[in-house]
XYZ file of C-alpha atoms in Angstrom:
252
model
C 2.596 1.235 -68.910
C -0.264 1.838 -71.286
C -3.111 -0.190 -69.900
C -5.606 -2.421 -71.621
C -8.888 -0.554 -71.421
C -7.025 2.639 -70.337
C -2.538 0.299 -69.199
C 16.611 -15.156 -83.540
C 18.458 -16.737 -81.641
C 18.921 -17.175 -77.961
C 22.237 -15.704 -76.910
C 22.308 -16.661 -73.224
C 20.894 -19.074 -70.721
C 18.401 -17.731 -68.204
C 19.288 -17.994 -64.522
C 16.804 -18.581 -61.718
C 16.235 -15.883 -59.099
C 15.250 -15.694 -55.443
C 13.573 -13.245 -53.074
C 9.828 -13.353 -53.555
C 10.481 -15.602 -56.543
C 10.639 -19.332 -56.000
C 13.670 -21.147 -57.357
C 11.531 -24.072 -58.530
C 12.121 -23.729 -62.240
C 15.368 -22.662 -63.840
C 14.673 -19.679 -66.042
C 11.050 -19.193 -64.957
C 9.550 -16.078 -63.407
C 7.853 -18.073 -60.650
C 6.413 -15.743 -58.024
C 5.188 -17.015 -54.664
C 1.787 -18.510 -55.574
C -1.183 -16.462 -54.428
C 0.857 -13.406 -53.480
C -0.003 -9.941 -54.771
C 2.131 -7.033 -55.854
C 1.915 -3.964 -58.047
C 3.415 -2.221 -61.059
C 4.209 1.482 -61.272
C 6.018 3.906 -63.552
C 6.214 7.610 -64.408
C 2.448 8.277 -63.939
C 2.898 7.353 -60.267
C 5.756 9.791 -59.629
C 5.206 11.554 -56.324
C 2.393 9.387 -55.003
C 2.461 6.955 -52.104
C 3.401 3.597 -53.522
C 1.009 0.686 -52.982
C 1.882 -2.279 -50.790
C 2.618 -5.816 -51.903
C 5.032 -8.731 -51.772
C 6.677 -7.689 -55.021
C 6.657 -4.899 -57.573
C 7.489 -4.172 -61.196
C 8.779 -0.732 -62.151
C 8.695 0.851 -65.605
C 12.009 1.955 -67.074
C 10.712 3.998 -69.988
C 8.243 6.844 -70.375
C 5.589 4.946 -72.325
C 7.424 4.527 -75.636
C 10.861 3.209 -76.614
C 13.609 5.716 -77.422
C 11.526 8.782 -76.476
C 12.075 9.425 -72.785
C 12.511 7.543 -69.532
C 10.850 7.239 -66.145
C 12.307 10.128 -64.087
C 11.292 8.420 -60.832
C 12.849 5.035 -61.596
C 15.585 5.288 -58.962
C 13.188 6.117 -56.119
C 10.471 3.713 -57.232
C 12.900 0.836 -57.675
C 14.604 1.476 -54.323
C 11.261 1.412 -52.511
C 9.835 -1.627 -54.310
C 10.117 -5.041 -52.622
C 11.612 -7.845 -54.696
C 11.654 -5.552 -57.709
C 11.569 -6.452 -61.371
C 11.333 -3.927 -64.209
C 9.463 -3.578 -67.470
C 10.423 -1.827 -70.692
C 8.216 -0.407 -73.430
C 8.540 -1.904 -76.902
C 7.633 -1.051 -80.476
C 8.732 -1.002 -84.111
C 8.767 1.874 -86.585
C 10.946 2.319 -89.701
C 12.205 5.515 -88.055
C 13.727 3.382 -85.305
C 16.136 1.744 -87.791
C 18.102 4.984 -88.120
C 21.574 5.039 -86.577
C 21.240 8.627 -85.414
C 22.307 8.552 -81.785
C 18.722 8.189 -80.595
C 17.478 4.921 -82.073
C 19.443 1.944 -83.448
C 22.931 1.709 -81.988
C 25.949 0.947 -84.126
C 26.770 -2.053 -81.936
C 23.312 -3.564 -82.473
C 23.517 -2.853 -86.201
C 26.747 -4.852 -86.381
C 25.294 -7.703 -84.332
C 22.243 -7.869 -86.593
C 24.456 -8.810 -89.547
C 24.763 -12.281 -87.996
C 21.019 -12.725 -87.502
C 18.957 -14.803 -89.936
C 16.270 -13.280 -92.125
C 15.919 -10.544 -94.700
C 17.610 -7.160 -94.531
C 14.408 -5.632 -93.141
C 14.115 -8.361 -90.507
C 17.721 -7.911 -89.438
C 17.136 -4.163 -89.161
C 14.099 -4.879 -86.970
C 16.210 -7.168 -84.781
C 18.706 -4.300 -84.401
C 15.837 -2.027 -83.344
C 14.904 -4.453 -80.572
C 18.525 -4.892 -79.554
C 18.825 -1.105 -79.294
C 15.620 -0.734 -77.287
C 17.003 -3.238 -74.801
C 20.467 -1.665 -74.763
C 19.241 1.868 -74.144
C 16.713 0.784 -71.512
C 19.313 -1.322 -69.719
C 21.777 1.579 -69.736
C 19.213 3.906 -68.197
C 18.125 1.300 -65.641
C 21.742 0.781 -64.618
C 22.278 4.532 -64.247
C 19.303 4.623 -61.863
C 20.420 1.699 -59.704
C 18.008 -0.741 -61.345
C 20.408 -2.651 -63.541
C 20.151 -5.957 -61.672
C 16.403 -6.620 -61.359
C 14.670 -9.859 -60.477
C 13.383 -10.038 -64.022
C 12.765 -8.100 -67.221
C 9.221 -7.768 -68.560
C 8.449 -6.534 -72.083
C 5.379 -4.324 -72.417
C 3.925 -5.391 -75.792
C 0.805 -3.395 -76.623
C -0.990 -2.104 -79.711
C -0.854 1.438 -78.332
C 2.765 1.689 -79.486
C 4.028 1.721 -83.088
C 4.164 -1.631 -84.897
C 4.214 -2.812 -88.483
C 0.732 -3.710 -89.744
C 1.929 -4.900 -93.162
C 4.661 -7.319 -92.056
C 4.234 -8.863 -88.610
C 7.601 -10.591 -88.909
C 9.242 -7.200 -88.342
C 7.454 -6.983 -85.005
C 8.557 -10.501 -84.118
C 12.188 -9.754 -84.989
C 12.059 -6.559 -82.932
C 10.803 -8.409 -79.857
C 13.319 -11.190 -80.464
C 16.111 -8.628 -80.567
C 15.020 -7.292 -77.185
C 14.883 -10.749 -75.611
C 18.215 -11.856 -77.077
C 19.969 -8.722 -75.852
C 18.523 -8.890 -72.347
C 19.550 -12.532 -72.004
C 23.028 -11.860 -73.349
C 23.674 -8.988 -70.946
C 21.738 -10.045 -67.853
C 21.216 -13.244 -65.876
C 17.608 -12.285 -65.060
C 14.764 -14.058 -66.881
C 12.497 -12.346 -69.401
C 8.698 -12.355 -69.571
C 6.070 -10.645 -71.732
C 3.156 -8.416 -70.725
C 0.235 -8.320 -73.158
C -3.205 -9.762 -73.935
C -4.216 -12.468 -76.386
C -5.753 -9.958 -78.789
C -2.812 -7.570 -78.706
C -0.221 -10.332 -79.017
C -1.974 -11.823 -82.069
C -2.350 -8.360 -83.608
C 1.365 -7.661 -83.217
C 3.092 -10.992 -83.982
C 0.306 -13.234 -85.268
C 1.164 -16.891 -84.696
C 4.908 -16.292 -84.741
C 6.985 -17.476 -81.817
C 9.495 -15.493 -79.786
C 12.160 -17.657 -78.163
C 13.922 -17.049 -74.872
C 11.057 -15.512 -72.898
C 9.730 -17.786 -70.165
C 6.508 -16.301 -68.801
C 3.346 -14.336 -69.592
C 1.905 -11.444 -67.602
C -1.719 -10.985 -68.643
C -3.503 -7.620 -68.501
C -7.235 -7.731 -67.783
C -8.339 -4.142 -67.192
C -10.707 -5.526 -64.556
C -11.575 -3.437 -61.516
C -12.513 -6.584 -59.604
C -10.502 -9.538 -58.375
C -13.272 -11.843 -59.588
C -12.028 -13.948 -62.461
C -8.392 -13.056 -61.948
C -7.362 -16.572 -60.927
C -9.152 -18.056 -63.936
C -7.019 -15.860 -66.191
C -3.965 -17.767 -65.001
C -4.759 -20.360 -67.668
C -5.066 -17.765 -70.468
C -1.562 -17.811 -71.949
C -1.198 -15.677 -75.067
C 2.313 -16.705 -76.128
C 2.435 -20.339 -75.070
C 4.492 -19.587 -71.958
C 3.144 -20.157 -68.429
C 1.107 -17.276 -67.029
C 2.919 -16.044 -63.911
C 1.072 -12.777 -63.265
C -2.395 -11.360 -63.903
C -2.917 -7.607 -63.734
C -6.102 -5.959 -62.470
C -7.047 -2.593 -60.955
C -7.209 -2.003 -57.207
C -7.926 1.417 -55.719
C -7.120 3.038 -59.042
C -3.666 1.455 -59.320
C -2.315 -1.618 -61.057
C -2.277 -4.716 -58.880
C -0.760 -8.033 -59.890
C -1.697 -11.534 -58.769
C 0.866 -14.349 -58.800
C -0.685 -17.463 -60.315
C -0.760 -20.704 -58.385
C 0.127 -22.929 -61.312
């Protein structure tokens, strides 16, 4: 996951999950309050994994469609109460049905989505990002995670001239994950990055925020639990601990 300072229509109902997650809200990524975990991906291949009550493992290799985390199978198998995250982005190149980007299935599904032709194409991009990431996760034994998190950051490609294309892309990811999986969906970002990418537009179907801080100290982490960027409850706050990403589960 690229780190801060370094890291259309809902198609399915979201089911609640157990393990280190509390079944106290249907469809909410509600981690045990006050617990800590970690997130890892391809940069952590070959290192000793950190400890924690839960973990979130990256599926992709930093960008959608490009390459995937070669250590996903091992990292996921060794992670307690594991969820996964996928990288996201929009680029006109991604709308090509070329065997690497937009899938034919998602292109067909986008014909039933609302919006302009460009917005429907963006929805198909998101649908394809989800489809390809889910296929890889399944091939690595990570196809049934405790939750799906979307890594939404300015470091990846996005439209700067029409933010609705970014919104439709993210919506396509969420819709596809919810249609194909019973696990809930949350979003990882910051207030600045979220506004830069989607503006004030809403994405439906996601149920939780995971806020990146870039802080090397735990001080102030709990206060960030009230800093929602999308309007969803903040469930996790990310900070740095011993050079790795640590995540705090909010109490409210």
